[in-house]
CSV table of C-alpha atoms in Angstrom, one decimal:
chain,number,residue,atom,x,y,z
A,1,UNK,CA,176.9,131.1,117.3
A,2,UNK,CA,176.6,129.2,120.5
A,3,UNK,CA,178.7,125.9,120.5
A,4,UNK,CA,177.1,122.9,122.3
A,5,UNK,CA,179.0,120.0,120.7
A,6,UNK,CA,181.7,119.5,123.3
A,7,UNK,CA,181.2,115.7,123.1
A,8,UNK,CA,182.5,115.9,119.7
A,9,UNK,CA,185.6,118.0,120.3
A,10,UNK,CA,186.7,120.8,122.7
A,11,UNK,CA,188.9,123.9,122.2
A,12,UNK,CA,192.3,124.0,123.8
A,13,UNK,CA,192.7,125.7,127.2
A,14,UNK,CA,195.1,128.7,127.0
A,15,UNK,CA,197.5,126.9,129.3
A,16,UNK,CA,197.5,123.9,126.9
A,17,UNK,CA,198.2,126.2,123.9
A,18,UNK,CA,201.1,127.7,125.8
A,19,UNK,CA,202.5,124.3,126.7
A,20,UNK,CA,202.3,123.2,123.0
A,21,UNK,CA,203.9,126.5,121.8
A,22,UNK,CA,206.8,126.3,124.3
A,23,UNK,CA,207.5,122.8,123.2
A,24,UNK,CA,207.5,123.8,119.5
A,25,UNK,CA,210.0,126.5,120.2
A,26,UNK,CA,212.3,124.8,122.8
A,27,UNK,CA,212.0,121.0,122.4
A,28,UNK,CA,212.3,120.3,118.7
A,29,UNK,CA,215.5,118.5,119.0
A,30,UNK,CA,215.5,114.6,118.5
A,31,UNK,CA,216.8,113.3,120.9
A,32,UNK,CA,216.7,116.3,123.2
A,33,UNK,CA,217.1,116.4,127.0
A,34,UNK,CA,214.3,119.0,127.2
A,35,UNK,CA,212.0,116.9,125.0
A,36,UNK,CA,212.5,113.9,127.3
A,37,UNK,CA,211.8,115.9,130.4
A,38,UNK,CA,208.6,117.2,128.8
A,39,UNK,CA,207.4,113.8,127.8
A,40,UNK,CA,208.2,112.3,131.3
A,41,UNK,CA,206.3,115.1,133.0
A,42,UNK,CA,203.3,114.7,130.7
A,43,UNK,CA,203.4,110.9,131.3
A,44,UNK,CA,203.2,111.5,135.0
A,45,UNK,CA,200.4,114.0,134.7
A,46,UNK,CA,198.3,111.7,132.4
A,47,UNK,CA,198.9,108.8,134.8
A,48,UNK,CA,197.9,110.9,137.9
A,49,UNK,CA,194.7,111.9,136.1
A,50,UNK,CA,193.5,108.2,135.9
A,51,UNK,CA,195.1,106.9,139.1
A,52,UNK,CA,197.8,104.9,137.4
A,53,UNK,CA,201.6,104.8,137.2
A,54,UNK,CA,203.6,106.8,134.7
A,55,UNK,CA,205.4,103.7,133.3
A,56,UNK,CA,202.0,102.3,132.4
A,57,UNK,CA,201.2,105.1,129.9
A,58,UNK,CA,201.9,104.9,126.2
A,59,UNK,CA,201.2,107.9,124.0
A,60,UNK,CA,199.3,107.3,120.8
A,61,UNK,CA,198.1,109.5,117.8
A,62,UNK,CA,194.6,109.4,119.3
A,63,UNK,CA,191.8,107.2,120.6
A,64,UNK,CA,191.5,105.2,117.3
A,65,UNK,CA,195.1,104.0,117.4
A,66,UNK,CA,194.8,103.1,121.1
A,67,UNK,CA,191.7,101.1,120.5
A,68,UNK,CA,193.1,99.3,117.6
A,69,UNK,CA,196.3,98.6,119.5
A,70,UNK,CA,194.3,96.9,122.2
A,71,UNK,CA,192.5,94.7,119.6
A,72,UNK,CA,195.8,93.8,118.0
A,73,UNK,CA,197.3,92.9,121.3
A,74,UNK,CA,194.4,90.6,122.3
A,75,UNK,CA,194.8,88.7,119.0
A,76,UNK,CA,198.6,88.3,119.5
A,77,UNK,CA,198.0,87.3,123.1
A,78,UNK,CA,195.7,84.6,122.0
A,79,UNK,CA,198.0,83.5,119.2
A,80,UNK,CA,201.0,83.1,121.5
A,81,UNK,CA,199.0,81.2,124.0
A,82,UNK,CA,197.8,78.8,121.3
A,83,UNK,CA,201.4,78.3,120.2
A,84,UNK,CA,202.5,77.6,123.7
A,85,UNK,CA,199.6,75.1,124.2
A,86,UNK,CA,200.5,73.4,120.9
A,87,UNK,CA,198.4,72.5,117.9
A,88,UNK,CA,196.3,75.6,118.2
A,89,UNK,CA,194.4,74.4,121.2
A,90,UNK,CA,193.4,76.7,124.0
A,91,UNK,CA,191.1,75.8,126.9
A,92,UNK,CA,190.2,72.6,125.0
A,93,UNK,CA,189.2,74.6,121.9
A,94,UNK,CA,190.9,75.0,118.6
A,95,UNK,CA,188.5,77.9,117.6
A,96,UNK,CA,189.8,81.3,116.4
A,97,UNK,CA,190.0,84.1,119.1
A,98,UNK,CA,186.7,85.5,120.4
A,99,UNK,CA,186.1,89.1,121.3
A,100,UNK,CA,183.2,90.6,123.2
A,101,UNK,CA,182.0,94.2,123.0
A,102,UNK,CA,178.7,96.1,123.1
A,103,UNK,CA,176.5,97.4,120.3
A,104,UNK,CA,177.0,101.0,121.2
A,105,UNK,CA,180.8,101.4,121.0
A,106,UNK,CA,182.7,104.1,119.1
A,107,UNK,CA,183.4,103.2,115.5
A,108,UNK,CA,187.1,102.7,116.3
A,109,UNK,CA,186.0,99.5,118.2
A,110,UNK,CA,182.8,98.7,116.3
A,111,UNK,CA,184.3,98.9,112.7
A,112,UNK,CA,187.5,97.3,113.8
A,113,UNK,CA,185.6,94.4,115.3
A,114,UNK,CA,183.4,94.0,112.2
A,115,UNK,CA,186.6,93.9,110.1
A,116,UNK,CA,187.8,91.1,112.3
A,117,UNK,CA,184.6,89.3,111.6
A,118,UNK,CA,185.2,89.6,107.9
A,119,UNK,CA,188.7,88.2,108.5
A,120,UNK,CA,187.2,85.1,110.1
A,121,UNK,CA,187.5,86.0,113.8
A,122,UNK,CA,184.6,85.6,116.3
A,123,UNK,CA,183.0,88.7,117.7
A,124,UNK,CA,180.0,89.1,119.9
A,125,UNK,CA,178.2,92.4,120.1
A,126,UNK,CA,176.2,92.3,123.3
A,127,UNK,CA,173.1,94.6,123.2
A,128,UNK,CA,172.5,97.2,125.8
A,129,UNK,CA,169.3,97.1,127.8
A,130,UNK,CA,166.5,99.1,126.4
A,131,UNK,CA,165.4,99.9,130.0
A,132,UNK,CA,168.7,101.2,131.3
A,133,UNK,CA,170.7,101.8,128.1
A,134,UNK,CA,173.6,100.0,129.8
A,135,UNK,CA,175.3,96.8,129.1
A,136,UNK,CA,174.2,94.1,131.6
A,137,UNK,CA,177.2,92.5,133.2
A,138,UNK,CA,175.5,89.1,133.2
A,139,UNK,CA,174.8,89.3,129.6
A,140,UNK,CA,178.6,89.9,128.9
A,141,UNK,CA,179.6,87.0,131.2
A,142,UNK,CA,177.0,84.7,129.4
A,143,UNK,CA,178.7,85.6,126.1
A,144,UNK,CA,182.1,84.4,127.3
A,145,UNK,CA,183.5,81.3,125.4
A,146,UNK,CA,186.5,79.1,126.0
A,147,UNK,CA,188.4,81.1,123.3
A,148,UNK,CA,187.3,84.6,124.6
A,149,UNK,CA,190.5,86.7,124.8
A,150,UNK,CA,189.1,90.3,125.1
A,151,UNK,CA,186.1,92.2,126.5
A,152,UNK,CA,185.9,95.9,125.4
A,153,UNK,CA,183.1,98.1,126.9
A,154,UNK,CA,183.2,101.8,126.9
A,155,UNK,CA,183.2,103.6,130.2
A,156,UNK,CA,180.6,106.2,129.2
A,157,UNK,CA,178.5,106.7,126.1
A,158,UNK,CA,177.1,110.0,125.1
A,159,UNK,CA,174.0,109.1,127.2
A,160,UNK,CA,175.0,106.3,129.5
A,161,UNK,CA,177.4,104.9,131.9
A,162,UNK,CA,178.6,101.3,132.1
A,163,UNK,CA,179.3,99.3,135.4
A,164,UNK,CA,182.8,98.3,134.4
A,165,UNK,CA,184.0,97.8,138.0
A,166,UNK,CA,181.4,95.0,138.6
A,167,UNK,CA,182.5,93.5,135.3
A,168,UNK,CA,186.1,93.4,136.3
A,169,UNK,CA,185.4,91.3,139.3
A,170,UNK,CA,183.5,88.8,137.3
A,171,UNK,CA,186.3,88.6,134.7
A,172,UNK,CA,188.9,88.1,137.4
A,173,UNK,CA,187.0,85.1,138.7
A,174,UNK,CA,186.9,83.6,135.2
A,175,UNK,CA,190.6,84.2,134.8
A,176,UNK,CA,191.3,82.1,137.9
A,177,UNK,CA,189.9,79.0,136.3
A,178,UNK,CA,192.6,76.5,135.3
A,179,UNK,CA,193.6,76.1,131.7
A,180,UNK,CA,191.8,79.3,130.7
A,181,UNK,CA,193.5,81.9,128.5
A,182,UNK,CA,193.4,85.2,130.3
A,183,UNK,CA,190.6,87.5,129.2
A,184,UNK,CA,191.9,91.0,128.8
A,185,UNK,CA,189.5,93.8,129.8
A,186,UNK,CA,189.5,97.2,128.0
A,187,UNK,CA,187.4,100.3,128.5
A,188,UNK,CA,187.3,103.4,126.1
A,189,UNK,CA,187.2,106.3,128.4
A,190,UNK,CA,187.2,109.0,125.8
A,191,UNK,CA,183.7,110.4,126.8
A,192,UNK,CA,184.4,110.1,130.6
A,193,UNK,CA,187.6,111.9,131.1
A,194,UNK,CA,187.2,115.5,132.1
A,195,UNK,CA,183.6,115.0,133.0
A,196,UNK,CA,183.6,112.3,135.8
A,197,UNK,CA,186.3,110.8,138.0
A,198,UNK,CA,188.2,108.0,136.4
A,199,UNK,CA,190.5,105.7,138.5
A,200,UNK,CA,192.0,102.7,136.9
A,201,UNK,CA,192.6,101.0,140.3
A,202,UNK,CA,189.0,101.1,141.2
A,203,UNK,CA,187.9,100.0,137.7
A,204,UNK,CA,190.5,97.2,137.6
A,205,UNK,CA,190.8,97.3,133.8
A,206,UNK,CA,193.8,96.0,131.9
A,207,UNK,CA,193.6,98.9,129.3
A,208,UNK,CA,192.1,102.3,129.3
A,209,UNK,CA,191.9,104.6,126.2
A,210,UNK,CA,192.6,108.2,126.8
A,211,UNK,CA,191.7,111.0,124.2
A,212,UNK,CA,192.7,114.6,124.6
A,213,UNK,CA,190.1,116.5,122.8
A,214,UNK,CA,186.8,114.9,124.0
A,215,UNK,CA,185.8,117.3,126.9
A,216,UNK,CA,189.3,117.1,128.0
A,217,UNK,CA,190.3,120.5,126.4
A,218,UNK,CA,193.6,118.9,125.2
A,219,UNK,CA,195.1,118.4,121.7
A,220,UNK,CA,194.1,115.8,119.1
A,221,UNK,CA,196.3,113.1,120.6
A,222,UNK,CA,195.7,110.1,122.9
A,223,UNK,CA,197.3,107.6,125.2
A,224,UNK,CA,196.8,104.1,126.4
A,225,UNK,CA,197.0,102.9,130.0
A,226,UNK,CA,198.2,99.4,130.3
A,227,UNK,CA,198.1,97.8,133.8
A,228,UNK,CA,201.6,96.6,134.5
A,229,UNK,CA,203.0,97.3,131.1
A,230,UNK,CA,205.5,94.7,130.1
A,231,UNK,CA,205.1,92.7,133.3
A,232,UNK,CA,201.4,92.3,134.2
A,233,UNK,CA,199.6,93.0,130.9
A,234,UNK,CA,200.9,92.3,127.4
A,235,UNK,CA,201.1,94.9,124.7
A,236,UNK,CA,202.3,94.2,121.2
A,237,UNK,CA,203.3,96.9,118.7
A,238,UNK,CA,201.5,97.4,115.4
A,239,UNK,CA,204.1,99.8,114.0
A,240,UNK,CA,207.8,99.1,113.6
A,241,UNK,CA,210.8,101.2,112.6
A,242,UNK,CA,211.3,103.4,115.6
A,243,UNK,CA,212.6,102.7,119.1
A,244,UNK,CA,210.6,105.4,120.9
A,245,UNK,CA,207.9,104.9,123.4
A,246,UNK,CA,209.9,101.8,124.7
A,247,UNK,CA,209.5,100.1,121.2
A,248,UNK,CA,205.7,100.1,121.3
A,249,UNK,CA,205.3,102.9,118.7
A,250,UNK,CA,207.4,105.3,116.7
A,251,UNK,CA,208.6,108.9,117.3
A,252,UNK,CA,206.7,110.8,120.0
A,253,UNK,CA,204.9,114.0,119.1
A,254,UNK,CA,206.5,116.1,121.8
A,255,UNK,CA,204.5,119.3,121.4
A,256,UNK,CA,201.1,117.5,121.5
A,257,UNK,CA,202.3,115.3,124.4
A,258,UNK,CA,203.2,118.5,126.3
A,259,UNK,CA,199.7,119.8,125.6
A,260,UNK,CA,198.1,116.5,126.7
A,261,UNK,CA,200.0,116.6,129.9
A,262,UNK,CA,199.0,120.1,130.7
A,263,UNK,CA,195.3,119.2,129.9
A,264,UNK,CA,195.5,116.2,132.2
A,265,UNK,CA,197.0,118.4,135.0
A,266,UNK,CA,194.1,120.8,134.7
A,267,UNK,CA,191.6,117.9,135.0
A,268,UNK,CA,193.4,116.5,138.1
A,269,UNK,CA,193.4,119.9,139.8
A,270,UNK,CA,189.8,121.2,138.8
A,271,UNK,CA,187.6,118.2,137.9
A,272,UNK,CA,185.1,118.8,140.7
A,273,UNK,CA,184.6,122.4,139.6
A,274,UNK,CA,184.2,121.4,136.0
A,275,UNK,CA,181.8,118.6,136.8
A,276,UNK,CA,179.7,120.8,139.1
A,277,UNK,CA,179.4,123.6,136.6
A,278,UNK,CA,178.5,121.4,133.7
A,279,UNK,CA,175.9,119.6,135.7
A,280,UNK,CA,174.3,122.8,136.8
A,281,UNK,CA,174.2,124.1,133.3
A,282,UNK,CA,172.8,120.9,131.9
A,283,UNK,CA,170.0,120.8,134.4
A,284,UNK,CA,169.1,124.4,133.6
A,285,UNK,CA,169.1,123.5,129.9
A,286,UNK,CA,166.7,120.6,130.4
A,287,UNK,CA,164.4,122.7,132.6
A,288,UNK,CA,164.3,125.5,129.9
A,289,UNK,CA,163.6,123.0,127.2
A,290,UNK,CA,160.8,121.4,129.2
A,291,UNK,CA,159.3,124.7,130.0
A,292,UNK,CA,159.2,125.8,126.3
A,293,UNK,CA,158.3,122.6,124.5
A,294,UNK,CA,156.3,120.8,127.3
A,295,UNK,CA,154.8,117.6,126.0
A,296,UNK,CA,156.5,118.0,122.6
A,297,UNK,CA,159.8,117.0,124.0
A,298,UNK,CA,161.5,113.6,124.7
A,299,UNK,CA,164.8,113.3,126.6
A,300,UNK,CA,166.7,110.4,125.1
A,301,UNK,CA,169.4,110.4,127.8
A,302,UNK,CA,167.0,109.8,130.8
A,303,UNK,CA,167.0,106.1,131.9
A,304,UNK,CA,166.0,104.8,135.3
A,305,UNK,CA,168.9,103.6,137.6
A,306,UNK,CA,171.5,104.8,135.0
A,307,UNK,CA,174.1,107.5,135.4
A,308,UNK,CA,174.3,110.2,132.8
A,309,UNK,CA,177.3,112.3,131.9
A,310,UNK,CA,177.0,115.7,133.6
A,311,UNK,CA,177.3,117.7,130.5
A,312,UNK,CA,175.0,115.8,128.0
A,313,UNK,CA,171.4,116.3,127.0
A,314,UNK,CA,170.2,114.2,124.2
A,315,UNK,CA,166.7,115.4,123.3
A,316,UNK,CA,164.1,115.1,120.6
A,317,UNK,CA,161.6,117.8,119.7
A,318,UNK,CA,158.7,115.8,118.4
A,319,UNK,CA,156.9,116.4,115.1
A,320,UNK,CA,157.0,115.0,111.6
A,321,UNK,CA,157.9,118.4,110.1
A,322,UNK,CA,161.1,118.7,112.1
A,323,UNK,CA,163.1,115.5,111.2
A,324,UNK,CA,166.7,116.3,110.2
A,325,UNK,CA,165.8,119.9,109.7
A,326,UNK,CA,166.1,121.6,113.1
A,327,UNK,CA,169.9,122.0,113.3
A,328,UNK,CA,170.4,123.0,109.8
A,329,UNK,CA,167.7,125.8,110.3
A,330,UNK,CA,169.0,127.2,113.5
A,331,UNK,CA,170.7,130.6,113.4
A,332,UNK,CA,172.7,130.4,116.6
A,333,UNK,CA,173.0,126.8,117.8
A,334,UNK,CA,176.0,124.7,116.8
A,335,UNK,CA,175.4,121.0,117.8
A,336,UNK,CA,175.1,117.5,116.2
A,337,UNK,CA,172.3,115.1,115.6
A,338,UNK,CA,172.1,111.7,117.3
A,339,UNK,CA,174.5,110.1,119.7
A,340,UNK,CA,177.0,109.0,117.0
A,341,UNK,CA,176.6,112.2,114.8
A,342,UNK,CA,176.3,110.2,111.6
A,343,UNK,CA,174.0,112.8,110.0
A,344,UNK,CA,175.3,112.1,106.5
A,345,UNK,CA,173.8,108.6,106.6
A,346,UNK,CA,170.2,109.9,106.7
A,347,UNK,CA,169.4,107.4,109.4
A,348,UNK,CA,168.7,107.8,113.2
A,349,UNK,CA,171.6,107.1,115.5
A,350,UNK,CA,172.1,103.3,116.0
A,351,UNK,CA,173.0,104.0,119.6
A,352,UNK,CA,169.6,105.6,120.3
A,353,UNK,CA,167.8,102.8,118.5
A,354,UNK,CA,169.8,100.2,120.5
A,355,UNK,CA,168.8,102.0,123.6
A,356,UNK,CA,165.1,101.5,122.8
A,357,UNK,CA,164.3,105.0,121.5
A,358,UNK,CA,161.6,104.7,118.7
A,359,UNK,CA,162.8,105.5,115.2
A,360,UNK,CA,160.5,108.5,114.7
A,361,UNK,CA,161.8,110.0,118.0
A,362,UNK,CA,165.4,109.2,117.3
A,363,UNK,CA,165.1,110.8,113.8
A,364,UNK,CA,164.6,114.2,115.7
A,365,UNK,CA,167.5,113.8,118.1
A,366,UNK,CA,169.7,116.7,119.0
A,367,UNK,CA,172.8,116.0,121.1
A,368,UNK,CA,173.4,119.1,123.2
A,369,UNK,CA,176.6,118.9,125.2
A,370,UNK,CA,177.8,121.8,127.3
A,371,UNK,CA,181.3,122.8,128.3
A,372,UNK,CA,183.3,124.4,131.0
A,373,UNK,CA,182.5,128.0,129.7
A,374,UNK,CA,178.8,127.4,128.8
A,375,UNK,CA,176.6,129.9,130.6
A,376,UNK,CA,172.9,130.2,131.4
A,377,UNK,CA,172.8,133.1,129.0
A,378,UNK,CA,174.1,130.7,126.3
A,379,UNK,CA,171.3,128.3,127.3
A,380,UNK,CA,168.7,131.0,127.0
A,381,UNK,CA,169.9,131.9,123.5
A,382,UNK,CA,169.9,128.4,122.3
A,383,UNK,CA,166.5,127.6,123.6
A,384,UNK,CA,165.0,130.7,122.1
A,385,UNK,CA,166.7,129.8,118.8
A,386,UNK,CA,165.2,126.3,118.9
A,387,UNK,CA,161.8,127.7,119.8
A,388,UNK,CA,161.9,130.1,116.8
A,389,UNK,CA,163.2,127.5,114.4
A,390,UNK,CA,160.6,124.8,115.4
A,391,UNK,CA,157.8,127.4,115.0
A,392,UNK,CA,159.1,128.4,111.6
A,393,UNK,CA,159.4,124.8,110.3
A,394,UNK,CA,155.9,123.9,111.6
A,395,UNK,CA,154.5,127.0,109.9
A,396,UNK,CA,156.3,126.3,106.6
A,397,UNK,CA,155.0,122.6,106.7
């Protein structure tokens, strides 16, 4: 079988497995001098990968915890400012806190924000442009209210990139206004790390979510970058009972942290090679698909003036006989359907629909994401598998 679902998860690099194994054997003590050394080194490696400082990295169980920690912090930040202002008034408003995000975020932001709405908090889901598939910065700024305390926009979707740096400059200008609660800015970089350069200094974000297994070839663990942790940007714990990670969360998972640090080190040292290889293979994949299927194909990840991840090809092979059936009928290809991989729902990806892809096209979507080891021979096998599968399904229909 040919695996092309690297946007969902990646295998561990051999060096990462070795780092995890050595930590399991040698750093099991709690507390342990060796464990502390491993954690410190990993913190430095993760920070170096995103252009930050080691003291600004907090290890988490994964991206979901990191994203929820940011939302929790924003609410606490708002509440404390309300208390300081007295009588619940902030910026001349006694409204509940307001959060802005996009309508194509990962579920760990989307569902958490929807839960806040049920709890009475105010949330605005800014739609992406159906022309560029990106969030328009001006649309986000227009959604800002006096009680806005957080803006959370992912750094890269399965198909799109988002101009976070321009957004940061606009938010900084708003934060300079007198009597305004500070708007915190967060970006989920799970789909960007290991594929494109990520520099928190250039982005200017307050928070950045880091995930080990999304094209990062690390373990299923995460981290959160906090700009000026404890001094410049607030962070409030959700979990209590342990003094580890500077009281921001309980006991560190030393072996997984060791693996995350090694994976980050590999990205720092080899990103340009990784990016170049994946880009070349993706271009070859799209050329072969176009050559075989011609006018029966639609690339859902092609938008004018928008960057696309170097490893991702979201494509629909058109035809009513093919909906939801292609992947399950393939003999060799292992991939997912739609940008959010919610195949069990029986509905097209909400991300593709939000980006303007027609429903009948989105229903045929395949998300093909290549990895560091994907070859042109793999591509040839996958395209031939798809050709035979489509031909069989059409004949059966």
